[in-house]
Amino acid sequence: MKQTLLRSRIVHFRDDAVGSPDSALEYFEDGVIGFADGRITLLEDARRAEKQGLDLSAAEHRPEALVTSGFIDAHVHAPQLAVMGSYGEKLLDWLHKYTFPAELQFADEEVSRQNAEFFIDALLACGTTSAMVFTTSFAHSTEHLFQAAERTGMRLIAGKVLMDRNAPDALLDTPERALRESSTLIEKWHGRGRLGYAVTPRFAGTSSRAQLSVAGQLLRDYPDLWLQTHLSENLDEIAWTASLFPEASDYLNTYELYGLHGERSIYAHCIHLSESEQSRIAYAGATVAFCPSSNLFLGSGLLKLQQLREHNIPVALATDVGAGTSLCQLRSMGEAYKVCQLGDYPLGAAEAFYMATLGAARALHQEKHIGNLAPGKEADILLLNGNREPLMRERLRHCRDIREELFAYMSMGDERIIERTYVAGKVAGNVAGIKAKSATCSPRYAPQNHERALTP
Ligand SMILES: [Zn+2]
């Protein structure tokens, strides 16, 4: 198959570098990347490649752009696009007021199918080529998401939400149904192409002990599945969980008791962990999904990234849409920086990009396939172009090195600077494409009285 060649500035993280993300950062001022049959075939300094006899005359030449690897979102909810930016609640009230009503709409298969297509397009337009995704408790919503992801060829992990208490009746399944529906989805989709399955109890508080046992049984029956859930997001949630599981020593223990704790476990949030919980997560090799946009938006708290680093806990960056307010990981990085500043830890650009690329790939055990631009990896590639935005263009004129440039992208950037997204070597998404697909909306609001008008 014909090799595509792209000559540009290129930045990524080397596989072989040990130590900090900063030392693993590799930058080519004038680089060339080649890909064919969905995989990267070449990554080299362009002049050196020419000296070695490679003809670059047919390469697309984009010296003003910056090529990097596709972003990975370690925690996002496909059915929650409709509640992004909803006003005024913290976690538990947020779930009842916004999340559950939104997920109830997915009983309608057409709603579910259309949302899955739009969600995948929106991810790709935001530069996210791989994600770990919650659907709803309706099995067909997971089916639709896998179908939509398969059409694009993207690498995606997802799972049907398990929830059999403390939510509206129509969203509840049972332990038996959880086992049956999850098993059917696993048999059909896990390991098919680039797709994988994650056992997905929403969190301890919405599953009975019997259902958490079922989740543990699935992980024992299929040892290469992932587990994704929420942990220690909000102080009221932690107190409520303790009241539901008086036998558990702490929040993490509600998962440990049912075999839901291991190196393929991804826990979203982990803001208020005890020292003991951090040590046990580190010992198991489990991963924390850091969701700064969501944590700030819901007022949940500030993740202590430096503490997690000191425990050698893998941390992957995540949007947590719909509580997060953007699907773009550049925005997550910018919010992560602010969270860390408030903890007196000035998060560097290399570490932020690492948590959304190679670091996330390693945390999710996907580094053989994705995470950087090393030859042999799957060709999930972004073409960033800060010149598309006047303010960014002005800022870039004053950057003195690649770290400053990356920091400008994460502080000021969003999907508007993602000019092109390649999935397995094929152009898969850009903002213009998603704009064309989204239906025009002409809101008509009912008159409101003054009290209601207090809400924005
Ligand atoms: Zn979440």
Tab-separated table of C-alpha atoms and ligand atoms in Angstrom:
chain	number	residue	atom	x	y	z
A	1	MET	CA	0.000	0.000	0.000
A	2	LYS	CA	1.149	3.537	-0.777
A	3	GLN	CA	2.889	5.344	2.035
A	4	THR	CA	1.570	8.793	3.005
A	5	LEU	CA	4.348	11.250	3.873
A	6	LEU	CA	3.847	14.362	5.951
A	7	ARG	CA	6.756	16.785	6.402
A	8	SER	CA	6.222	19.140	9.299
A	9	ARG	CA	7.334	20.036	12.759
A	10	ILE	CA	6.678	16.935	14.877
A	11	VAL	CA	6.533	16.335	18.631
A	12	HIS	CA	5.789	13.215	20.683
A	13	PHE	CA	7.153	11.079	23.547
A	14	ARG	CA	9.810	8.469	22.883
A	15	ASP	CA	8.984	4.909	23.937
A	16	ASP	CA	12.468	4.173	25.159
A	17	ALA	CA	12.987	7.217	27.337
A	18	VAL	CA	13.112	6.502	31.031
A	19	GLY	CA	12.305	8.970	33.753
A	20	SER	CA	10.176	12.046	33.388
A	21	PRO	CA	7.877	12.946	30.477
A	22	ASP	CA	10.103	15.976	29.991
A	23	SER	CA	13.119	13.850	29.094
A	24	ALA	CA	10.992	11.644	26.812
A	25	LEU	CA	9.761	14.581	24.728
A	26	GLU	CA	11.173	14.368	21.203
A	27	TYR	CA	10.871	17.289	18.777
A	28	PHE	CA	11.733	17.490	15.091
A	29	GLU	CA	12.013	21.062	13.764
A	30	ASP	CA	11.853	19.644	10.245
A	31	GLY	CA	10.551	16.100	10.517
A	32	VAL	CA	8.857	13.586	8.285
A	33	ILE	CA	6.297	10.987	9.304
A	34	GLY	CA	5.157	8.197	7.015
A	35	PHE	CA	2.242	5.821	7.381
A	36	ALA	CA	0.672	3.005	5.392
A	37	ASP	CA	-1.888	0.283	6.101
A	38	GLY	CA	-2.965	2.066	9.257
A	39	ARG	CA	0.466	2.045	10.858
A	40	ILE	CA	3.341	4.462	11.204
A	41	THR	CA	6.203	3.420	8.935
A	42	LEU	CA	8.661	6.277	9.354
A	43	LEU	CA	9.581	9.001	11.824
A	44	GLU	CA	12.763	10.869	11.053
A	45	ASP	CA	14.469	14.196	10.711
A	46	ALA	CA	13.588	15.206	7.126
A	47	ARG	CA	17.115	16.162	6.034
A	48	ARG	CA	18.535	12.971	7.452
A	49	ALA	CA	15.862	10.985	5.631
A	50	GLU	CA	16.790	12.730	2.364
A	51	LYS	CA	20.467	12.005	2.928
A	52	GLN	CA	19.507	8.361	3.331
A	53	GLY	CA	17.939	8.507	-0.132
A	54	LEU	CA	14.258	9.028	0.687
A	55	ASP	CA	12.473	11.140	-1.918
A	56	LEU	CA	10.303	13.662	-0.079
A	57	SER	CA	9.066	15.503	-3.167
A	58	ALA	CA	5.623	13.923	-2.844
A	59	ALA	CA	5.327	14.666	0.892
A	60	GLU	CA	2.756	17.211	2.048
A	61	HIS	CA	4.932	20.013	3.403
A	62	ARG	CA	3.489	21.869	6.421
A	63	PRO	CA	6.306	23.682	8.236
A	64	GLU	CA	3.862	25.992	10.065
A	65	ALA	CA	1.866	23.128	11.579
A	66	LEU	CA	2.738	20.720	14.388
A	67	VAL	CA	2.183	16.981	14.138
A	68	THR	CA	1.592	14.980	17.308
A	69	SER	CA	-0.129	11.790	18.406
A	70	GLY	CA	-3.900	11.526	18.864
A	71	PHE	CA	-5.295	12.275	22.308
A	72	ILE	CA	-6.635	9.588	24.611
A	73	ASP	CA	-9.567	10.420	26.919
A	74	ALA	CA	-9.517	8.068	29.901
A	75	HIS	CA	-13.032	8.821	31.173
A	76	VAL	CA	-16.023	10.215	29.304
A	77	HIS	CA	-19.788	9.614	29.206
A	78	ALA	CA	-21.237	9.304	25.682
A	79	PRO	CA	-24.880	9.938	26.708
A	80	GLN	CA	-24.154	13.181	28.557
A	81	LEU	CA	-23.507	15.620	25.697
A	82	ALA	CA	-26.950	17.098	26.298
A	83	VAL	CA	-26.210	18.064	29.909
A	84	MET	CA	-22.825	19.713	29.414
A	85	GLY	CA	-22.858	23.124	31.049
A	86	SER	CA	-25.935	22.501	33.218
A	87	TYR	CA	-26.250	24.887	36.119
A	88	GLY	CA	-25.962	24.838	39.824
A	89	GLU	CA	-25.567	21.340	41.299
A	90	LYS	CA	-22.903	19.247	42.962
A	91	LEU	CA	-22.393	15.572	42.228
A	92	LEU	CA	-25.325	13.719	43.818
A	93	ASP	CA	-27.946	16.348	42.897
A	94	TRP	CA	-26.333	16.706	39.464
A	95	LEU	CA	-26.907	13.011	38.832
A	96	HIS	CA	-30.597	13.168	39.752
A	97	LYS	CA	-31.383	16.514	38.155
A	98	TYR	CA	-29.435	16.193	34.902
A	99	THR	CA	-27.620	12.909	34.288
A	100	PHE	CA	-30.355	10.377	34.949
A	101	PRO	CA	-33.034	12.261	32.957
A	102	ALA	CA	-30.583	12.524	30.037
A	103	GLU	CA	-29.755	8.815	30.185
A	104	LEU	CA	-33.472	7.921	30.358
A	105	GLN	CA	-33.808	9.322	26.817
A	106	PHE	CA	-31.632	6.463	25.633
A	107	ALA	CA	-34.463	3.990	26.070
A	108	ASP	CA	-35.325	5.208	22.568
A	109	GLU	CA	-33.004	3.332	20.210
A	110	GLU	CA	-33.031	6.101	17.613
A	111	VAL	CA	-31.868	8.663	20.184
A	112	SER	CA	-29.146	6.260	21.223
A	113	ARG	CA	-27.983	5.555	17.666
A	114	GLN	CA	-27.843	9.199	16.613
A	115	ASN	CA	-26.044	10.219	19.789
A	116	ALA	CA	-23.408	7.517	19.291
A	117	GLU	CA	-22.593	8.770	15.783
A	118	PHE	CA	-22.460	12.400	16.902
A	119	PHE	CA	-20.359	11.569	19.964
A	120	ILE	CA	-17.721	9.712	17.937
A	121	ASP	CA	-17.556	12.507	15.339
A	122	ALA	CA	-17.235	15.089	18.102
A	123	LEU	CA	-14.421	13.165	19.815
A	124	LEU	CA	-12.457	12.979	16.577
A	125	ALA	CA	-13.040	16.652	15.779
A	126	CYS	CA	-11.552	17.400	19.208
A	127	GLY	CA	-8.447	15.348	18.436
A	128	THR	CA	-9.378	12.372	20.599
A	129	THR	CA	-8.596	9.176	18.725
A	130	SER	CA	-9.038	6.779	21.625
A	131	ALA	CA	-11.274	6.851	24.675
A	132	MET	CA	-12.612	4.931	27.648
A	133	VAL	CA	-16.350	5.474	27.574
A	134	PHE	CA	-19.421	5.005	29.767
A	135	THR	CA	-22.673	4.445	27.887
A	136	THR	CA	-25.987	3.908	29.739
A	137	SER	CA	-27.598	0.940	31.439
A	138	PHE	CA	-29.464	0.190	28.170
A	139	ALA	CA	-27.386	-2.474	26.433
A	140	HIS	CA	-28.309	-1.131	23.017
A	141	SER	CA	-26.510	2.152	23.790
A	142	THR	CA	-23.229	0.228	24.126
A	143	GLU	CA	-23.999	-1.664	20.950
A	144	HIS	CA	-24.573	1.615	19.080
A	145	LEU	CA	-21.394	3.179	20.406
A	146	PHE	CA	-19.274	0.201	19.322
A	147	GLN	CA	-20.926	0.283	15.891
A	148	ALA	CA	-20.153	3.981	15.476
A	149	ALA	CA	-16.546	3.537	16.655
A	150	GLU	CA	-16.035	0.549	14.380
A	151	ARG	CA	-17.097	2.573	11.349
A	152	THR	CA	-14.271	5.047	11.998
A	153	GLY	CA	-11.736	2.371	12.888
A	154	MET	CA	-10.847	4.073	16.148
A	155	ARG	CA	-9.476	2.370	19.248
A	156	LEU	CA	-12.163	2.563	21.910
A	157	ILE	CA	-13.012	0.886	25.199
A	158	ALA	CA	-16.582	1.054	26.491
A	159	GLY	CA	-19.062	-0.703	28.708
A	160	LYS	CA	-22.719	-0.837	29.620
A	161	VAL	CA	-23.411	0.930	32.913
A	162	LEU	CA	-24.344	-1.397	35.768
A	163	MET	CA	-26.813	0.184	38.144
A	164	ASP	CA	-29.486	-1.604	40.171
A	165	ARG	CA	-30.347	0.828	42.964
A	166	ASN	CA	-30.614	4.518	43.898
A	167	ALA	CA	-31.591	5.731	40.421
A	168	PRO	CA	-34.890	6.002	38.491
A	169	ASP	CA	-36.528	2.592	38.002
A	170	ALA	CA	-36.330	2.723	34.219
A	171	LEU	CA	-32.525	3.006	34.414
A	172	LEU	CA	-32.056	0.090	36.789
A	173	ASP	CA	-31.015	-3.358	35.697
A	174	THR	CA	-30.603	-6.390	37.957
A	175	PRO	CA	-27.553	-8.508	38.760
A	176	GLU	CA	-28.856	-11.192	36.388
A	177	ARG	CA	-29.498	-8.755	33.561
A	178	ALA	CA	-26.132	-7.083	34.136
A	179	LEU	CA	-24.419	-10.448	33.761
A	180	ARG	CA	-26.413	-11.520	30.711
A	181	GLU	CA	-26.184	-8.248	28.784
A	182	SER	CA	-22.549	-7.602	29.636
A	183	SER	CA	-21.585	-11.143	28.587
A	184	THR	CA	-23.361	-10.755	25.243
A	185	LEU	CA	-21.613	-7.438	24.564
A	186	ILE	CA	-18.235	-8.828	25.640
A	187	GLU	CA	-18.548	-11.874	23.374
A	188	LYS	CA	-19.477	-9.707	20.417
A	189	TRP	CA	-17.192	-6.691	20.813
A	190	HIS	CA	-14.230	-7.288	23.128
A	191	GLY	CA	-11.105	-7.641	20.973
A	192	ARG	CA	-13.010	-7.072	17.745
A	193	GLY	CA	-10.766	-4.827	15.612
A	194	ARG	CA	-9.617	-1.999	17.848
A	195	LEU	CA	-12.479	-2.276	20.351
A	196	GLY	CA	-12.381	-3.421	23.943
A	197	TYR	CA	-14.825	-3.880	26.803
A	198	ALA	CA	-14.792	-2.399	30.294
A	199	VAL	CA	-16.995	-3.664	33.117
A	200	THR	CA	-18.745	-0.458	34.173
A	201	PRO	CA	-20.528	-0.184	37.533
A	202	ARG	CA	-21.398	3.549	37.691
A	203	PHE	CA	-20.129	3.677	41.253
A	204	ALA	CA	-20.577	1.675	44.443
A	205	GLY	CA	-23.636	3.686	45.522
A	206	THR	CA	-25.816	2.628	42.580
A	207	SER	CA	-25.007	-1.084	42.683
A	208	SER	CA	-26.152	-3.702	45.157
A	209	ARG	CA	-23.637	-6.100	46.658
A	210	ALA	CA	-25.024	-8.799	44.365
A	211	GLN	CA	-24.383	-6.647	41.317
A	212	LEU	CA	-20.829	-5.751	42.387
A	213	SER	CA	-20.272	-9.521	42.763
A	214	VAL	CA	-21.430	-9.985	39.179
A	215	ALA	CA	-18.987	-7.296	38.032
A	216	GLY	CA	-16.184	-9.140	39.826
A	217	GLN	CA	-17.263	-12.418	38.263
A	218	LEU	CA	-17.068	-10.885	34.758
A	219	LEU	CA	-13.516	-9.724	35.449
A	220	ARG	CA	-12.540	-13.192	36.621
A	221	ASP	CA	-14.194	-14.847	33.606
A	222	TYR	CA	-12.535	-12.449	31.138
A	223	PRO	CA	-9.209	-11.398	32.669
A	224	ASP	CA	-8.265	-8.972	29.880
A	225	LEU	CA	-11.311	-6.747	30.360
A	226	TRP	CA	-10.938	-3.372	32.008
A	227	LEU	CA	-12.882	-2.066	34.995
A	228	GLN	CA	-14.032	1.562	34.904
A	229	THR	CA	-15.882	3.315	37.681
A	230	HIS	CA	-15.869	6.425	39.884
A	231	LEU	CA	-14.040	6.779	43.187
A	232	SER	CA	-13.828	9.474	45.849
A	233	GLU	CA	-15.162	12.396	43.847
A	234	ASN	CA	-17.191	14.370	46.378
A	235	LEU	CA	-17.337	14.474	50.195
A	236	ASP	CA	-21.124	13.884	50.367
A	237	GLU	CA	-20.724	10.936	47.996
A	238	ILE	CA	-18.004	9.450	50.212
A	239	ALA	CA	-20.181	9.774	53.353
A	240	TRP	CA	-23.195	8.322	51.532
A	241	THR	CA	-21.132	5.378	50.231
A	242	ALA	CA	-19.846	4.710	53.757
A	243	SER	CA	-23.460	4.586	55.014
A	244	LEU	CA	-24.399	2.093	52.286
A	245	PHE	CA	-21.392	-0.181	52.947
A	246	PRO	CA	-20.742	-0.055	56.714
A	247	GLU	CA	-18.679	-3.232	56.401
A	248	ALA	CA	-16.135	-1.537	54.096
A	249	SER	CA	-13.067	0.116	55.640
A	250	ASP	CA	-13.206	2.974	53.119
A	251	TYR	CA	-14.525	3.817	49.646
A	252	LEU	CA	-11.871	1.848	47.747
A	253	ASN	CA	-12.651	-1.162	49.910
A	254	THR	CA	-16.215	-1.281	48.477
A	255	TYR	CA	-14.543	-2.282	45.200
A	256	GLU	CA	-11.813	-4.451	46.733
A	257	LEU	CA	-14.419	-6.572	48.512
A	258	TYR	CA	-15.839	-7.631	45.139
A	259	GLY	CA	-12.636	-8.109	43.123
A	260	LEU	CA	-12.959	-4.754	41.396
A	261	HIS	CA	-9.410	-3.611	42.037
A	262	GLY	CA	-6.411	-4.455	39.863
A	263	GLU	CA	-3.980	-3.172	37.276
A	264	ARG	CA	-6.708	-2.870	34.650
A	265	SER	CA	-8.937	-0.786	36.943
A	266	ILE	CA	-9.480	2.865	36.022
A	267	TYR	CA	-10.955	5.025	38.761
A	268	ALA	CA	-12.233	8.455	37.801
A	269	HIS	CA	-11.598	11.432	40.129
A	270	CYS	CA	-9.827	10.095	43.276
A	271	ILE	CA	-9.766	13.575	44.757
A	272	HIS	CA	-10.156	12.775	48.445
A	273	LEU	CA	-8.182	9.521	48.796
A	274	SER	CA	-6.644	8.572	52.129
A	275	GLU	CA	-2.979	7.661	52.385
A	276	SER	CA	-4.007	4.009	52.690
A	277	GLU	CA	-6.177	4.160	49.565
A	278	GLN	CA	-3.341	5.725	47.579
A	279	SER	CA	-0.937	3.014	48.723
A	280	ARG	CA	-3.367	0.245	47.749
A	281	ILE	CA	-4.034	1.783	44.326
A	282	ALA	CA	-0.285	2.045	43.764
A	283	TYR	CA	0.280	-1.552	44.903
A	284	ALA	CA	-2.383	-2.865	42.535
A	285	GLY	CA	-1.079	-0.753	39.648
A	286	ALA	CA	-4.547	0.723	39.069
A	287	THR	CA	-5.010	4.010	37.241
A	288	VAL	CA	-6.485	7.344	38.250
A	289	ALA	CA	-8.411	9.248	35.577
A	290	PHE	CA	-7.816	12.944	36.316
A	291	CYS	CA	-10.907	14.962	35.296
A	292	PRO	CA	-10.034	18.587	36.100
A	293	SER	CA	-12.755	20.270	34.060
A	294	SER	CA	-15.457	18.199	35.756
A	295	ASN	CA	-13.915	18.533	39.226
A	296	LEU	CA	-13.877	22.323	38.980
A	297	PHE	CA	-17.297	22.546	37.351
A	298	LEU	CA	-19.065	20.427	40.002
A	299	GLY	CA	-16.964	21.946	42.778
A	300	SER	CA	-15.838	18.444	43.744
A	301	GLY	CA	-12.313	19.362	44.797
A	302	LEU	CA	-8.712	19.475	43.634
A	303	LEU	CA	-6.805	16.342	42.700
A	304	LYS	CA	-3.416	16.101	44.389
A	305	LEU	CA	-1.369	15.138	41.370
A	306	GLN	CA	1.968	15.480	43.086
A	307	GLN	CA	0.902	13.050	45.834
A	308	LEU	CA	-0.243	10.497	43.262
A	309	ARG	CA	3.094	10.900	41.455
A	310	GLU	CA	4.955	10.304	44.732
A	311	HIS	CA	3.041	7.038	45.064
A	312	ASN	CA	3.892	6.119	41.442
A	313	ILE	CA	0.206	5.875	40.582
A	314	PRO	CA	-0.436	6.056	36.820
A	315	VAL	CA	-2.568	9.093	36.000
A	316	ALA	CA	-4.405	9.546	32.705
A	317	LEU	CA	-6.165	12.731	31.714
A	318	ALA	CA	-9.912	12.773	31.043
A	319	THR	CA	-12.708	15.162	30.119
A	320	ASP	CA	-15.544	13.505	32.093
A	321	VAL	CA	-18.106	15.070	29.778
A	322	GLY	CA	-20.951	15.856	30.646
A	323	ALA	CA	-19.722	17.278	33.983
A	324	GLY	CA	-16.619	18.328	32.076
A	325	THR	CA	-17.354	21.263	29.809
A	326	SER	CA	-15.292	20.286	26.760
A	327	LEU	CA	-14.479	17.108	24.847
A	328	CYS	CA	-11.112	18.598	23.886
A	329	GLN	CA	-8.152	17.336	25.873
A	330	LEU	CA	-6.303	20.629	25.303
A	331	ARG	CA	-8.952	22.183	27.513
A	332	SER	CA	-8.506	19.384	30.090
A	333	MET	CA	-4.770	20.138	30.176
A	334	GLY	CA	-5.443	23.825	30.769
A	335	GLU	CA	-7.836	23.028	33.616
A	336	ALA	CA	-5.349	20.509	35.034
A	337	TYR	CA	-2.747	23.259	35.170
A	338	LYS	CA	-5.087	25.461	37.230
A	339	VAL	CA	-5.965	22.620	39.625
A	340	CYS	CA	-2.272	21.898	40.129
A	341	GLN	CA	-1.386	25.586	40.577
A	342	LEU	CA	-3.830	25.678	43.506
A	343	GLY	CA	-1.839	22.774	44.974
A	344	ASP	CA	1.483	24.566	44.405
A	345	TYR	CA	2.484	22.129	41.680
A	346	PRO	CA	3.198	23.932	38.396
A	347	LEU	CA	2.226	21.272	35.884
A	348	GLY	CA	4.539	21.389	32.875
A	349	ALA	CA	3.399	21.056	29.269
A	350	ALA	CA	5.340	17.830	28.759
A	351	GLU	CA	3.642	16.152	31.719
A	352	ALA	CA	0.205	17.415	30.651
A	353	PHE	CA	0.546	16.169	27.063
A	354	TYR	CA	2.018	12.890	28.349
A	355	MET	CA	-1.085	12.262	30.501
A	356	ALA	CA	-3.236	12.591	27.362
A	357	THR	CA	-1.007	10.498	25.052
A	358	LEU	CA	1.706	7.993	25.935
A	359	GLY	CA	1.044	8.158	29.677
A	360	ALA	CA	-2.626	7.379	29.131
A	361	ALA	CA	-1.759	4.593	26.690
A	362	ARG	CA	0.515	3.003	29.296
A	363	ALA	CA	-2.044	3.408	32.060
A	364	LEU	CA	-4.663	1.677	29.905
A	365	HIS	CA	-2.218	-1.052	28.758
A	366	GLN	CA	-2.496	0.141	25.167
A	367	GLU	CA	1.074	1.338	24.640
A	368	LYS	CA	1.861	-1.453	22.174
A	369	HIS	CA	-0.679	0.110	19.832
A	370	ILE	CA	-0.979	3.835	20.508
A	371	GLY	CA	0.356	6.769	22.518
A	372	ASN	CA	3.183	8.096	20.337
A	373	LEU	CA	4.472	8.252	16.760
A	374	ALA	CA	6.990	5.409	16.884
A	375	PRO	CA	7.140	3.328	13.682
A	376	GLY	CA	4.951	0.250	14.101
A	377	LYS	CA	2.305	2.027	16.174
A	378	GLU	CA	-1.179	2.627	14.831
A	379	ALA	CA	-1.308	5.866	12.844
A	380	ASP	CA	-3.511	7.993	15.138
A	381	ILE	CA	-2.095	11.413	14.344
A	382	LEU	CA	-3.049	15.059	14.815
A	383	LEU	CA	-2.136	18.039	12.697
A	384	LEU	CA	-2.253	21.063	15.015
A	385	ASN	CA	-2.257	24.524	13.537
A	386	GLY	CA	-2.225	27.463	15.936
A	387	ASN	CA	-2.200	29.893	13.015
A	388	ARG	CA	-5.921	29.288	12.577
A	389	GLU	CA	-6.650	31.516	15.580
A	390	PRO	CA	-5.394	35.145	15.643
A	391	LEU	CA	-4.700	35.268	19.389
A	392	MET	CA	-2.861	31.969	19.297
A	393	ARG	CA	-0.908	33.071	16.239
A	394	GLU	CA	0.210	36.159	18.117
A	395	ARG	CA	1.222	34.122	21.178
A	396	LEU	CA	3.150	31.620	19.065
A	397	ARG	CA	5.268	34.390	17.540
A	398	HIS	CA	6.738	34.926	20.999
A	399	CYS	CA	7.362	31.302	21.983
A	400	ARG	CA	11.022	30.443	22.410
A	401	ASP	CA	10.858	26.646	22.358
A	402	ILE	CA	8.520	23.691	21.884
A	403	ARG	CA	7.602	23.527	25.565
A	404	GLU	CA	6.358	27.103	25.477
A	405	GLU	CA	4.417	26.350	22.327
A	406	LEU	CA	2.768	23.285	23.885
A	407	PHE	CA	1.998	25.280	27.000
A	408	ALA	CA	0.294	27.953	24.886
A	409	TYR	CA	-1.813	25.251	23.211
A	410	MET	CA	-2.920	23.761	26.520
A	411	SER	CA	-3.586	27.144	28.131
A	412	MET	CA	-5.357	28.885	25.254
A	413	GLY	CA	-6.155	26.163	22.747
A	414	ASP	CA	-9.123	24.001	21.940
A	415	GLU	CA	-10.494	22.036	18.999
A	416	ARG	CA	-10.217	25.070	16.713
A	417	ILE	CA	-6.481	24.499	16.397
A	418	ILE	CA	-6.890	20.834	15.505
A	419	GLU	CA	-6.798	21.045	11.748
A	420	ARG	CA	-6.895	17.356	11.004
A	421	THR	CA	-7.288	14.043	12.845
A	422	TYR	CA	-6.031	10.771	11.376
A	423	VAL	CA	-7.386	7.486	12.707
A	424	ALA	CA	-5.297	4.492	11.631
A	425	GLY	CA	-3.871	6.638	8.838
A	426	LYS	CA	-7.175	7.920	7.479
A	427	VAL	CA	-8.452	11.470	7.815
A	428	ALA	CA	-11.286	11.131	10.271
A	429	GLY	CA	-12.365	14.397	11.735
A	430	ASN	CA	-12.174	18.130	11.845
A	431	VAL	CA	-14.316	20.862	13.330
A	432	ALA	CA	-15.761	21.842	9.956
A	433	GLY	CA	-17.065	18.284	9.527
A	434	ILE	CA	-18.796	18.199	12.887
A	435	LYS	CA	-20.308	21.645	12.326
A	436	ALA	CA	-21.802	20.442	9.070
A	437	LYS	CA	-23.392	17.446	10.798
A	438	SER	CA	-24.924	19.157	13.803
A	439	ALA	CA	-28.498	20.271	13.301
A	440	THR	CA	-29.285	23.969	13.496
A	441	CYS	CA	-30.956	24.893	16.770
A	442	SER	CA	-33.311	27.848	17.203
A	443	PRO	CA	-34.192	27.959	20.886
A	444	ARG	CA	-37.594	29.314	21.890
A	445	TYR	CA	-37.783	29.891	25.616
A	446	ALA	CA	-40.916	30.160	27.659
A	447	PRO	CA	-41.198	33.401	29.671
A	448	GLN	CA	-39.780	32.993	33.165
A	449	ASN	CA	-40.619	34.754	36.397
A	450	HIS	CA	-37.971	36.660	38.371
A	451	GLU	CA	-37.116	33.789	40.690
A	452	ARG	CA	-36.407	31.461	37.833
A	453	ALA	CA	-34.412	34.210	36.184
A	454	LEU	CA	-31.816	33.842	38.943
A	455	THR	CA	-30.439	30.939	36.953
A	456	PRO	CA	-28.329	32.084	34.008
B	1	ZN	ZN	-17.765	10.207	35.113
